[in-house]
PDB file of C-alpha atoms in Angstrom:
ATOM      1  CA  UNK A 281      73.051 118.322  49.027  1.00 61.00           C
ATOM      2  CA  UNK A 282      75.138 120.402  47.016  1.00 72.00           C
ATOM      3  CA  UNK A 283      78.569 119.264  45.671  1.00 84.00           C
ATOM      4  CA  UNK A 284      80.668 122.264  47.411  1.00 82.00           C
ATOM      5  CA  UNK A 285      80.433 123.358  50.660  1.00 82.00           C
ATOM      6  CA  UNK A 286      79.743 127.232  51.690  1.00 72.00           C
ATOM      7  CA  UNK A 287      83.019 128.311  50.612  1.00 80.00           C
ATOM      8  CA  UNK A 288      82.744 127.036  46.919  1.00 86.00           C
ATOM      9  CA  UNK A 289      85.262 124.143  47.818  1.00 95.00           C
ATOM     10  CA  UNK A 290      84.229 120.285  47.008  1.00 97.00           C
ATOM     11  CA  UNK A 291      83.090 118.838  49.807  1.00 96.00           C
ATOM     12  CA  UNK A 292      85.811 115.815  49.799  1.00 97.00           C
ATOM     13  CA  UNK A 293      88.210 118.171  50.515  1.00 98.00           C
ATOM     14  CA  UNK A 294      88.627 118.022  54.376  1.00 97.00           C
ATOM     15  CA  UNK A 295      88.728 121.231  56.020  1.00 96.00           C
ATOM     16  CA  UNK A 296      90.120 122.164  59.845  1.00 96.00           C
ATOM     17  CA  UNK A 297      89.258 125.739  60.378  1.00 94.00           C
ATOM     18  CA  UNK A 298      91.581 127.190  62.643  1.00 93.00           C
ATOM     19  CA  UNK A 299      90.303 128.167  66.486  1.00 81.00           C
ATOM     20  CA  UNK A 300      89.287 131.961  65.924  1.00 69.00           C
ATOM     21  CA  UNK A 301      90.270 134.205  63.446  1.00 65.00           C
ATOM     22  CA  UNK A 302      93.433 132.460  61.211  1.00 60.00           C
ATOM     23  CA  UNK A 303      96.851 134.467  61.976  1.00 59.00           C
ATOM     24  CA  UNK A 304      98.596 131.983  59.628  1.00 63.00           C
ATOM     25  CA  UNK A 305      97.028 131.491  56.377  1.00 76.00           C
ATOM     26  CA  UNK A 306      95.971 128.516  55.054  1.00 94.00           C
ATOM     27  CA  UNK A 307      97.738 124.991  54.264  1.00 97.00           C
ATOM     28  CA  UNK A 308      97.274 122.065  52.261  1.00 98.00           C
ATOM     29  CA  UNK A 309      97.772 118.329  52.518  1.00 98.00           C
ATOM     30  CA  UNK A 310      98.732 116.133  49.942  1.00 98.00           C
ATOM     31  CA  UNK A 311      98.513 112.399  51.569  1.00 98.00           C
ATOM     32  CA  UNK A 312     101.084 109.941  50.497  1.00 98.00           C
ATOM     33  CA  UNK A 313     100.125 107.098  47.673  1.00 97.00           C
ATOM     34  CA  UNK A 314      96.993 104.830  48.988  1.00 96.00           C
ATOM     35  CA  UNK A 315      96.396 107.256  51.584  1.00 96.00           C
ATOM     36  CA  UNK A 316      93.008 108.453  52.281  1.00 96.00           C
ATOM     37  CA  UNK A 317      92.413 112.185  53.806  1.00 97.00           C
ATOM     38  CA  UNK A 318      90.604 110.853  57.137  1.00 96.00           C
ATOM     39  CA  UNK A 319      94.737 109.845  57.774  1.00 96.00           C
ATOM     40  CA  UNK A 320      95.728 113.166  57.986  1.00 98.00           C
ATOM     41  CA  UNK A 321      93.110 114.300  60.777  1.00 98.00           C
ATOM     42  CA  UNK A 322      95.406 114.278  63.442  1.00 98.00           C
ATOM     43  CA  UNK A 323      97.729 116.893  60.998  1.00 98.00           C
ATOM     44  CA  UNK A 324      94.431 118.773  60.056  1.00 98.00           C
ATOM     45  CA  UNK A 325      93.564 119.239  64.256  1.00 97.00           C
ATOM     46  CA  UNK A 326      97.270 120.400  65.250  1.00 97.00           C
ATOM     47  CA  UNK A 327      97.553 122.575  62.534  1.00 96.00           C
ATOM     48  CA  UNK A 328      93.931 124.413  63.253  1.00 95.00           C
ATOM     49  CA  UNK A 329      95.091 124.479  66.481  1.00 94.00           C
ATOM     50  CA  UNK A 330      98.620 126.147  65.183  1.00 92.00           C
ATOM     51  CA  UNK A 331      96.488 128.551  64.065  1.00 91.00           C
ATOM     52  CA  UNK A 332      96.260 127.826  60.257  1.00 93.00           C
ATOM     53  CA  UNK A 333      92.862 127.012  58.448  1.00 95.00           C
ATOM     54  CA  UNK A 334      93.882 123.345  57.324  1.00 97.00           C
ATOM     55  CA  UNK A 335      92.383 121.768  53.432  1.00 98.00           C
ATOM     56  CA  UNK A 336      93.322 118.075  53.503  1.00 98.00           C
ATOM     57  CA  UNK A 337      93.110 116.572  50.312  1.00 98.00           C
ATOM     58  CA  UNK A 338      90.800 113.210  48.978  1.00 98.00           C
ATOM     59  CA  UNK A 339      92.041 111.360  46.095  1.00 98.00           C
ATOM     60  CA  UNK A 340      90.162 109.768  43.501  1.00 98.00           C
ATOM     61  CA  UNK A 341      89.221 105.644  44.364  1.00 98.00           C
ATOM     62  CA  UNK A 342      89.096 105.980  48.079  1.00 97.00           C
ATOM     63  CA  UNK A 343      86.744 107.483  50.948  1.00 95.00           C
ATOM     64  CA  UNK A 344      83.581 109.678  49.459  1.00 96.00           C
ATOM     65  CA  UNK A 345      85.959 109.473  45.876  1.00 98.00           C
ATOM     66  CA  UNK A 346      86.054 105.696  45.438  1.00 97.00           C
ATOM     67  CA  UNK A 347      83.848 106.045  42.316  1.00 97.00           C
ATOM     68  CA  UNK A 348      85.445 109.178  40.646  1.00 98.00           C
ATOM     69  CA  UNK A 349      87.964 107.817  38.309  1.00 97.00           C
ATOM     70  CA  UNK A 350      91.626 107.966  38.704  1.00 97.00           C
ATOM     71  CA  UNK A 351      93.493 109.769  36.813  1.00 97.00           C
ATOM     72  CA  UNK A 352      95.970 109.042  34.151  1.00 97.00           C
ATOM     73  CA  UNK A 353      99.137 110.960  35.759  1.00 97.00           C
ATOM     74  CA  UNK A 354     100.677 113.106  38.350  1.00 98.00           C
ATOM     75  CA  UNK A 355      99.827 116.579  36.725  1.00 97.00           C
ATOM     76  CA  UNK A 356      96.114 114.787  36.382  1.00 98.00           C
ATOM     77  CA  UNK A 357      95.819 114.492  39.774  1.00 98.00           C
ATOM     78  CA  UNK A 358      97.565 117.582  40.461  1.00 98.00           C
ATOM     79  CA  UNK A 359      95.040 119.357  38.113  1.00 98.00           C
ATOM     80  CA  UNK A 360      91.886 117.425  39.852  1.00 98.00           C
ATOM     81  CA  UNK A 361      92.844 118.989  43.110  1.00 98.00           C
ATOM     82  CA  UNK A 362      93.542 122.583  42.321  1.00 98.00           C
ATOM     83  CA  UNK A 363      90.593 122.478  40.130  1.00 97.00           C
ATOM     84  CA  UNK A 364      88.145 121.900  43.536  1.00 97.00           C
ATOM     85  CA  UNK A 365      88.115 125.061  44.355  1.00 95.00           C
ATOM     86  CA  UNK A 366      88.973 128.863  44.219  1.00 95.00           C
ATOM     87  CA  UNK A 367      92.566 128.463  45.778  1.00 96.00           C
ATOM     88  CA  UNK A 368      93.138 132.580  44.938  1.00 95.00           C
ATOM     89  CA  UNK A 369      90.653 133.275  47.838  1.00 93.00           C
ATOM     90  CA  UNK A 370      93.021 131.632  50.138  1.00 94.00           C
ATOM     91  CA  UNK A 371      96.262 132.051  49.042  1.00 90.00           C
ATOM     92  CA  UNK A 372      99.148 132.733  49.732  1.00 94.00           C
ATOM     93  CA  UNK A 373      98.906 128.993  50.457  1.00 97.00           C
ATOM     94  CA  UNK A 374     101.329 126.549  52.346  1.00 98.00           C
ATOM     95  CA  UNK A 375     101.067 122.931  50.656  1.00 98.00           C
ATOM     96  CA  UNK A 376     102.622 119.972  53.062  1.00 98.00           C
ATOM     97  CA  UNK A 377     102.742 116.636  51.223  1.00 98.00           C
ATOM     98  CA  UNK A 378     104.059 113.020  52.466  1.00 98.00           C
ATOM     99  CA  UNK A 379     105.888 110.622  50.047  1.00 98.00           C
ATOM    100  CA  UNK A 380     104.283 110.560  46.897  1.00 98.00           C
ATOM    101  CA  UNK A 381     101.797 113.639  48.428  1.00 98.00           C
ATOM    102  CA  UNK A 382     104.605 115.574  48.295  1.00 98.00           C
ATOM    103  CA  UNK A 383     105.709 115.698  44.054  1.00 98.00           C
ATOM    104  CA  UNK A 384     101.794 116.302  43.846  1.00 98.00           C
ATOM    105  CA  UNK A 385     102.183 119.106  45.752  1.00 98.00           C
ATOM    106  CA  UNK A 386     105.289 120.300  43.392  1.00 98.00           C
ATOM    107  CA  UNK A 387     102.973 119.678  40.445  1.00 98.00           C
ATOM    108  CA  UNK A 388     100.011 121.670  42.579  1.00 98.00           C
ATOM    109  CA  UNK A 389     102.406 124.437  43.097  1.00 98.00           C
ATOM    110  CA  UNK A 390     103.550 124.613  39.308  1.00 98.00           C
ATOM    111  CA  UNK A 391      99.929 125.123  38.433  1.00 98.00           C
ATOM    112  CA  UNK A 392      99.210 127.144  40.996  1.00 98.00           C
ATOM    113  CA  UNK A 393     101.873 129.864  39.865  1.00 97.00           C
ATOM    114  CA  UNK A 394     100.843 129.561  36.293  1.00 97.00           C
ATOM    115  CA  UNK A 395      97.334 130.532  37.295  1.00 97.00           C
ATOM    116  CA  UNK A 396      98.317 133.751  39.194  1.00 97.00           C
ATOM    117  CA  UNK A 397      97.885 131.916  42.972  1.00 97.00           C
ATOM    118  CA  UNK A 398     100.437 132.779  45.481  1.00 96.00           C
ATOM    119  CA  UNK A 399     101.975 129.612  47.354  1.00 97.00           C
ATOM    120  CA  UNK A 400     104.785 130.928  50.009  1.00 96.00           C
ATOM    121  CA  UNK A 401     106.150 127.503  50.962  1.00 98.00           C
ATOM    122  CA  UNK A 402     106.314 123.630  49.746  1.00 98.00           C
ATOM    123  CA  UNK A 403     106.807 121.334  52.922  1.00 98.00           C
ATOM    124  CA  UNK A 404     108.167 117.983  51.197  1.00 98.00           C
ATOM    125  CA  UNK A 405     108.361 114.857  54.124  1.00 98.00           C
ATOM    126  CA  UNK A 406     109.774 111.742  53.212  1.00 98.00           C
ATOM    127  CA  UNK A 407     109.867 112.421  49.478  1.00 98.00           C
ATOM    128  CA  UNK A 408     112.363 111.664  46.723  1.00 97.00           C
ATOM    129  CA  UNK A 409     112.971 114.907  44.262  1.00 98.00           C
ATOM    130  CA  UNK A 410     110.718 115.567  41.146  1.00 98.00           C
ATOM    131  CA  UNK A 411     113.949 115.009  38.967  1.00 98.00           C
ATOM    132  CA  UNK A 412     114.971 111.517  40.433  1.00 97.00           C
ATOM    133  CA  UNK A 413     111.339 109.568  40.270  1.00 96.00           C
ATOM    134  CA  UNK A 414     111.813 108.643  37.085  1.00 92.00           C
ATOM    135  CA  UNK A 415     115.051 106.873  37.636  1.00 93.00           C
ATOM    136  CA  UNK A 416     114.066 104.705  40.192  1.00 92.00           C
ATOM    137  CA  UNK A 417     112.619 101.327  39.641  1.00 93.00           C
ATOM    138  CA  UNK A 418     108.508 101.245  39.340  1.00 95.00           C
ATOM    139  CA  UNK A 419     106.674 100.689  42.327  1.00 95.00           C
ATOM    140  CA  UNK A 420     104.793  97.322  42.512  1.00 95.00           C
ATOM    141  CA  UNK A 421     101.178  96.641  40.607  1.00 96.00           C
ATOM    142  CA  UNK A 422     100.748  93.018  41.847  1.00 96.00           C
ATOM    143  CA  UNK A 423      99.123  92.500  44.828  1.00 95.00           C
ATOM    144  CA  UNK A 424     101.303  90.575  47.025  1.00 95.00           C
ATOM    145  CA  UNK A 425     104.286  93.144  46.064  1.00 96.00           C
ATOM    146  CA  UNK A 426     101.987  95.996  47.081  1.00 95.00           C
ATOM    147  CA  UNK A 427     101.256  94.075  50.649  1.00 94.00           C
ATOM    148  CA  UNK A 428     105.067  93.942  51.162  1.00 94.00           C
ATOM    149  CA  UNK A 429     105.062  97.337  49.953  1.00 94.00           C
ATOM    150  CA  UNK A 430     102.806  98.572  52.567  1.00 93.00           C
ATOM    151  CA  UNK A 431     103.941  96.330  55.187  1.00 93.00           C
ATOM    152  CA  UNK A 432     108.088  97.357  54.604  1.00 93.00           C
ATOM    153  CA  UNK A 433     106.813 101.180  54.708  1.00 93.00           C
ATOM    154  CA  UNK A 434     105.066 101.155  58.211  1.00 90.00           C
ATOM    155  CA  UNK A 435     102.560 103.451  58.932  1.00 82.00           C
ATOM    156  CA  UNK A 436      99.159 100.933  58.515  1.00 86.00           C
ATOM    157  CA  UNK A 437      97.934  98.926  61.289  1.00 83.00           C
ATOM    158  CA  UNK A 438      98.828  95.690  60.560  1.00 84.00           C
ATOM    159  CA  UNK A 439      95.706  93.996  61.593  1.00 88.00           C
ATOM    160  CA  UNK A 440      93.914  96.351  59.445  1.00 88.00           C
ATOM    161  CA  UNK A 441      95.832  93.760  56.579  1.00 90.00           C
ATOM    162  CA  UNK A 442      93.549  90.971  57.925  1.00 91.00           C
ATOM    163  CA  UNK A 443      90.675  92.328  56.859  1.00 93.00           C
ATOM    164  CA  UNK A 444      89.601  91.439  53.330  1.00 94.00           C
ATOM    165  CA  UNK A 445      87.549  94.122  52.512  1.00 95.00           C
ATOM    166  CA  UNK A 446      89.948  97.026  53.944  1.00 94.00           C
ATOM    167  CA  UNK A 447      92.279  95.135  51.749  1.00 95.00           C
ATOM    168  CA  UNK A 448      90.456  95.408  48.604  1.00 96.00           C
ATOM    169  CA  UNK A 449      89.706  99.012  49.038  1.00 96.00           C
ATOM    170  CA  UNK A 450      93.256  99.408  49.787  1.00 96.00           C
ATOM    171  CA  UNK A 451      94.755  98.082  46.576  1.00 97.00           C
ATOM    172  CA  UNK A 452      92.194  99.888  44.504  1.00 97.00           C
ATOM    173  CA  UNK A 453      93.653 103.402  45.626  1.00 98.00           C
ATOM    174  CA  UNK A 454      97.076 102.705  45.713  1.00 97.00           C
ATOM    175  CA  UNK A 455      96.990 100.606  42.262  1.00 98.00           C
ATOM    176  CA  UNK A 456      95.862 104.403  41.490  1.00 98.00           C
ATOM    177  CA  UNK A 457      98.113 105.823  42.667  1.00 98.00           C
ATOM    178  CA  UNK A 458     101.444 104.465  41.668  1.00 98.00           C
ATOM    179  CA  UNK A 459     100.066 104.029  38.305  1.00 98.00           C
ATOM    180  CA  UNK A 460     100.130 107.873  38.078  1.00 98.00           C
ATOM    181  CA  UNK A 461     103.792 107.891  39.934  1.00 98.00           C
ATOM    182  CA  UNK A 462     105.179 104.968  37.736  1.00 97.00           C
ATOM    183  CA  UNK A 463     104.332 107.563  34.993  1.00 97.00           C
ATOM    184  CA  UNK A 464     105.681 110.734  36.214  1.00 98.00           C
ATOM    185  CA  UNK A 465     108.973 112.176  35.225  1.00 96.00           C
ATOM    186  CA  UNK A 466     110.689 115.704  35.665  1.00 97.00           C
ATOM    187  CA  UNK A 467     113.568 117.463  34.488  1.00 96.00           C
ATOM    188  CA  UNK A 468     116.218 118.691  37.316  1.00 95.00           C
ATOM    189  CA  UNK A 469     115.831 122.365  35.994  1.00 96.00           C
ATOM    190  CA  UNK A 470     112.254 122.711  36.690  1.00 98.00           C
ATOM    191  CA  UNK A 471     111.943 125.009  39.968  1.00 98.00           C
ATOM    192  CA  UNK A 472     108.936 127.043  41.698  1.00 98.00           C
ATOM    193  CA  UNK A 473     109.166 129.755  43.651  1.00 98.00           C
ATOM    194  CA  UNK A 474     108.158 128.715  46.691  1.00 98.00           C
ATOM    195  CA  UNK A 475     110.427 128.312  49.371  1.00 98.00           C
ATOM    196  CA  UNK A 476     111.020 123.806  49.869  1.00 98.00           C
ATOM    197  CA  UNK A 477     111.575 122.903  53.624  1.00 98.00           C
ATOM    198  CA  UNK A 478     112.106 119.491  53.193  1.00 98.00           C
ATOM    199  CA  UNK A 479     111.222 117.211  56.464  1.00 98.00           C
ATOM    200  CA  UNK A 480     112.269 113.335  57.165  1.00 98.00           C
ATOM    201  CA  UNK A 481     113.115 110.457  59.158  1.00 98.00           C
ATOM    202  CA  UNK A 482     116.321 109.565  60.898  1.00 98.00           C
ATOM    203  CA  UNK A 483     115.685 106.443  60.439  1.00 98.00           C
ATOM    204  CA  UNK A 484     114.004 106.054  57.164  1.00 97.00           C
ATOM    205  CA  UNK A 485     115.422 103.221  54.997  1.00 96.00           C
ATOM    206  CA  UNK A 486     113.313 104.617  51.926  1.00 96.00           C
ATOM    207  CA  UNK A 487     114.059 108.466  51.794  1.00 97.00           C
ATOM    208  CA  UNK A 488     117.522 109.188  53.355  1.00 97.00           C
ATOM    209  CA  UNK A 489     118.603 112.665  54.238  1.00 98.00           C
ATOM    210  CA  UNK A 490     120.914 112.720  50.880  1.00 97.00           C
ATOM    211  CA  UNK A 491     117.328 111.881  48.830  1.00 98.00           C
ATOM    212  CA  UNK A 492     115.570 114.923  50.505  1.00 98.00           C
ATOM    213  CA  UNK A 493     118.854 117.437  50.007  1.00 98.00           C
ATOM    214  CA  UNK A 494     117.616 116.960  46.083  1.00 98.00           C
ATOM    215  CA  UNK A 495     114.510 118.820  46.637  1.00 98.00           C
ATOM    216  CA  UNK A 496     117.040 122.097  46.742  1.00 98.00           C
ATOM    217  CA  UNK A 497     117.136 121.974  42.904  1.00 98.00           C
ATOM    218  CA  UNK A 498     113.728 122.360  42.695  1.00 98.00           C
ATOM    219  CA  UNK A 499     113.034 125.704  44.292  1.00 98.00           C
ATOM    220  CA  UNK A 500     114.099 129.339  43.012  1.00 98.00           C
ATOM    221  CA  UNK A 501     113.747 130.610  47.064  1.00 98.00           C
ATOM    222  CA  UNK A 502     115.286 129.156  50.134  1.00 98.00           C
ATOM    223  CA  UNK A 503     115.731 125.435  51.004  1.00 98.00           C
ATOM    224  CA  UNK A 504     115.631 123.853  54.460  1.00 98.00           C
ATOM    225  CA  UNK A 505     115.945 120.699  55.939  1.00 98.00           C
ATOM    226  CA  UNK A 506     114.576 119.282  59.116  1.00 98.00           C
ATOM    227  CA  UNK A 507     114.982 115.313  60.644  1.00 98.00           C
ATOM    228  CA  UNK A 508     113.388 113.757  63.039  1.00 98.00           C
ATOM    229  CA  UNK A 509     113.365 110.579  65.279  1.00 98.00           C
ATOM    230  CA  UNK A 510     111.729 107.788  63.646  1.00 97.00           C
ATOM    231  CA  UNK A 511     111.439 106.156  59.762  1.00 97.00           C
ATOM    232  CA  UNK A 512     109.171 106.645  56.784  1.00 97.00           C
ATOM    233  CA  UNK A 513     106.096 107.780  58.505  1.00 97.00           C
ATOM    234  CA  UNK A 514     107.964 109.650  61.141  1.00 98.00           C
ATOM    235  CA  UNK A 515     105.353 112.572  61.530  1.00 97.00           C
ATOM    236  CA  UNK A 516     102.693 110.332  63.410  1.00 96.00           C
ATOM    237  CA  UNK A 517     104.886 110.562  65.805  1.00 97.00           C
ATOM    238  CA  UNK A 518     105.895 114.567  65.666  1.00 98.00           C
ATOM    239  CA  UNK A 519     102.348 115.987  64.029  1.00 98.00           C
ATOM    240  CA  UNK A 520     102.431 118.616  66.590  1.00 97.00           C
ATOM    241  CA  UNK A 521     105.849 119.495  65.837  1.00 97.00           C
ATOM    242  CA  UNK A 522     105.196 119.647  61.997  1.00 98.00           C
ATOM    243  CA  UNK A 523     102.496 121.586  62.615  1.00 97.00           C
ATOM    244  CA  UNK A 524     104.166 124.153  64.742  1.00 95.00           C
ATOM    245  CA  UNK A 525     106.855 124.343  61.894  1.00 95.00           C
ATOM    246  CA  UNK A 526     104.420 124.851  58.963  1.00 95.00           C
ATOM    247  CA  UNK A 527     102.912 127.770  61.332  1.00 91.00           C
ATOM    248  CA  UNK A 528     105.645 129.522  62.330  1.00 86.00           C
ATOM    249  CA  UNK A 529     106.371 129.981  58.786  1.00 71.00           C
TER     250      UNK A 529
END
């Protein structure tokens, strides 16, 4: 079997067609740092069902990726994704990325303009700005420290930490990933020209509402901001309500 599927795209790439003919373009989701596309199916579903042709993105080291190599940084990964297929043919394109999903979708958006494809809007949930990664403290390598990590965060079934072997696949992707985060830095004058609707928790302890009002730097077009009930993985509990917001773009 081929590599790409029918429509030139890599077949890792998840893809929700939308019921009928697509009155809303297409999106595109970034998952957040150890996550694994197959996370993202309830998003993929609502939004087909919003009427938008959904692409949900697989990172290196997990699911049908876990032996393509991870790369070095941010802009790597960034580069790895937009390089899976012809992006023009769909575009304009929405991109919606969670957490750490969300400054690869900045960096997928920066290459995405330099290469002449149209992206209308960046939906950034639960993210800190591009500008103020660098500033914070690195996230955790060790394993225990990524447990507590994953545990303080929410949004993995705790009994799924019982199981060695989920556990060891686990580590390897997000030991990926925040290798490429701990690396990242970007200056506060670097903008697209995509629109930023910025999306969070109420109740997040990680991201607050002041965090998320950074984003506005970041864009030359308009900035929103939208909170809901709930903490850092808030949209499990409102995907149809994210994806009603993406479509009604």
């Amino acid at each position: 079997m081929s590599d790409v599927d029918q429509l030139g795209f890599q077949r890792w790439i998840k893809r929700y067609p939308a019921a009928g003919q697509s009155d809303s373009g297409s999106t595109v989701v970034f998952p957040h740092a150890g996550g694994a596309a197959l996370a993202y199916r309830s998003l993929g579903t609502a939004l087909a069902e919003a009427g938008t042709d959904a692409y949900v993105m697989q990172y290196p080291q997990r699911g049908d990726r876990l032996g393509h190599a991870a790369p070095a940084t941010v802009a790597d990964l960034a580069r790895d994704l937009f390089d899976a297929g012809d992006w023009a043919a769909l575009s304009p394109l929405r991109l919606f990325g969670h957490c750490m999903g969300a400054v690869v979708a900045f960096e997928f958006a920066r290459l995405a303009e330099r290469r002449g494809v149209a992206v209308d809007a960046l939906w950034v949930s639960a993210s800190e700005a591009p500008s103020t990664v660098a500033a914070r403290p690195d996230l955790p390598m060790a394993q225990d420290e990524i447990l507590a990590e994953i545990v303080d965060l929410g949004g993995t079934d705790p009994r799924l930490l019982d199981d060695d072997d989920f556990v060891e696949l686990l580590l390897m992707a997000v030991r990926a990933d925040y290798a490429a985060f701990n690396r990242y830095g970007c200056g506060p004058d670097v903008a697209i020209a995509a629109d930023v609707h910025a999306l969070g928790g109420e109740t997040d302890h990680r991201v607050s509402e002041d965090m998320l009002r950074h984003w506005e730097t970041h864009t030359r077009g308009a900035f929103t901001l939208s909170m809901f009930d709930g903490g850092h993985f808030y949209v499990n509990d409102h995907v149809a309500d994210v994806a009603e917001l993406i479509s009604d773009l």
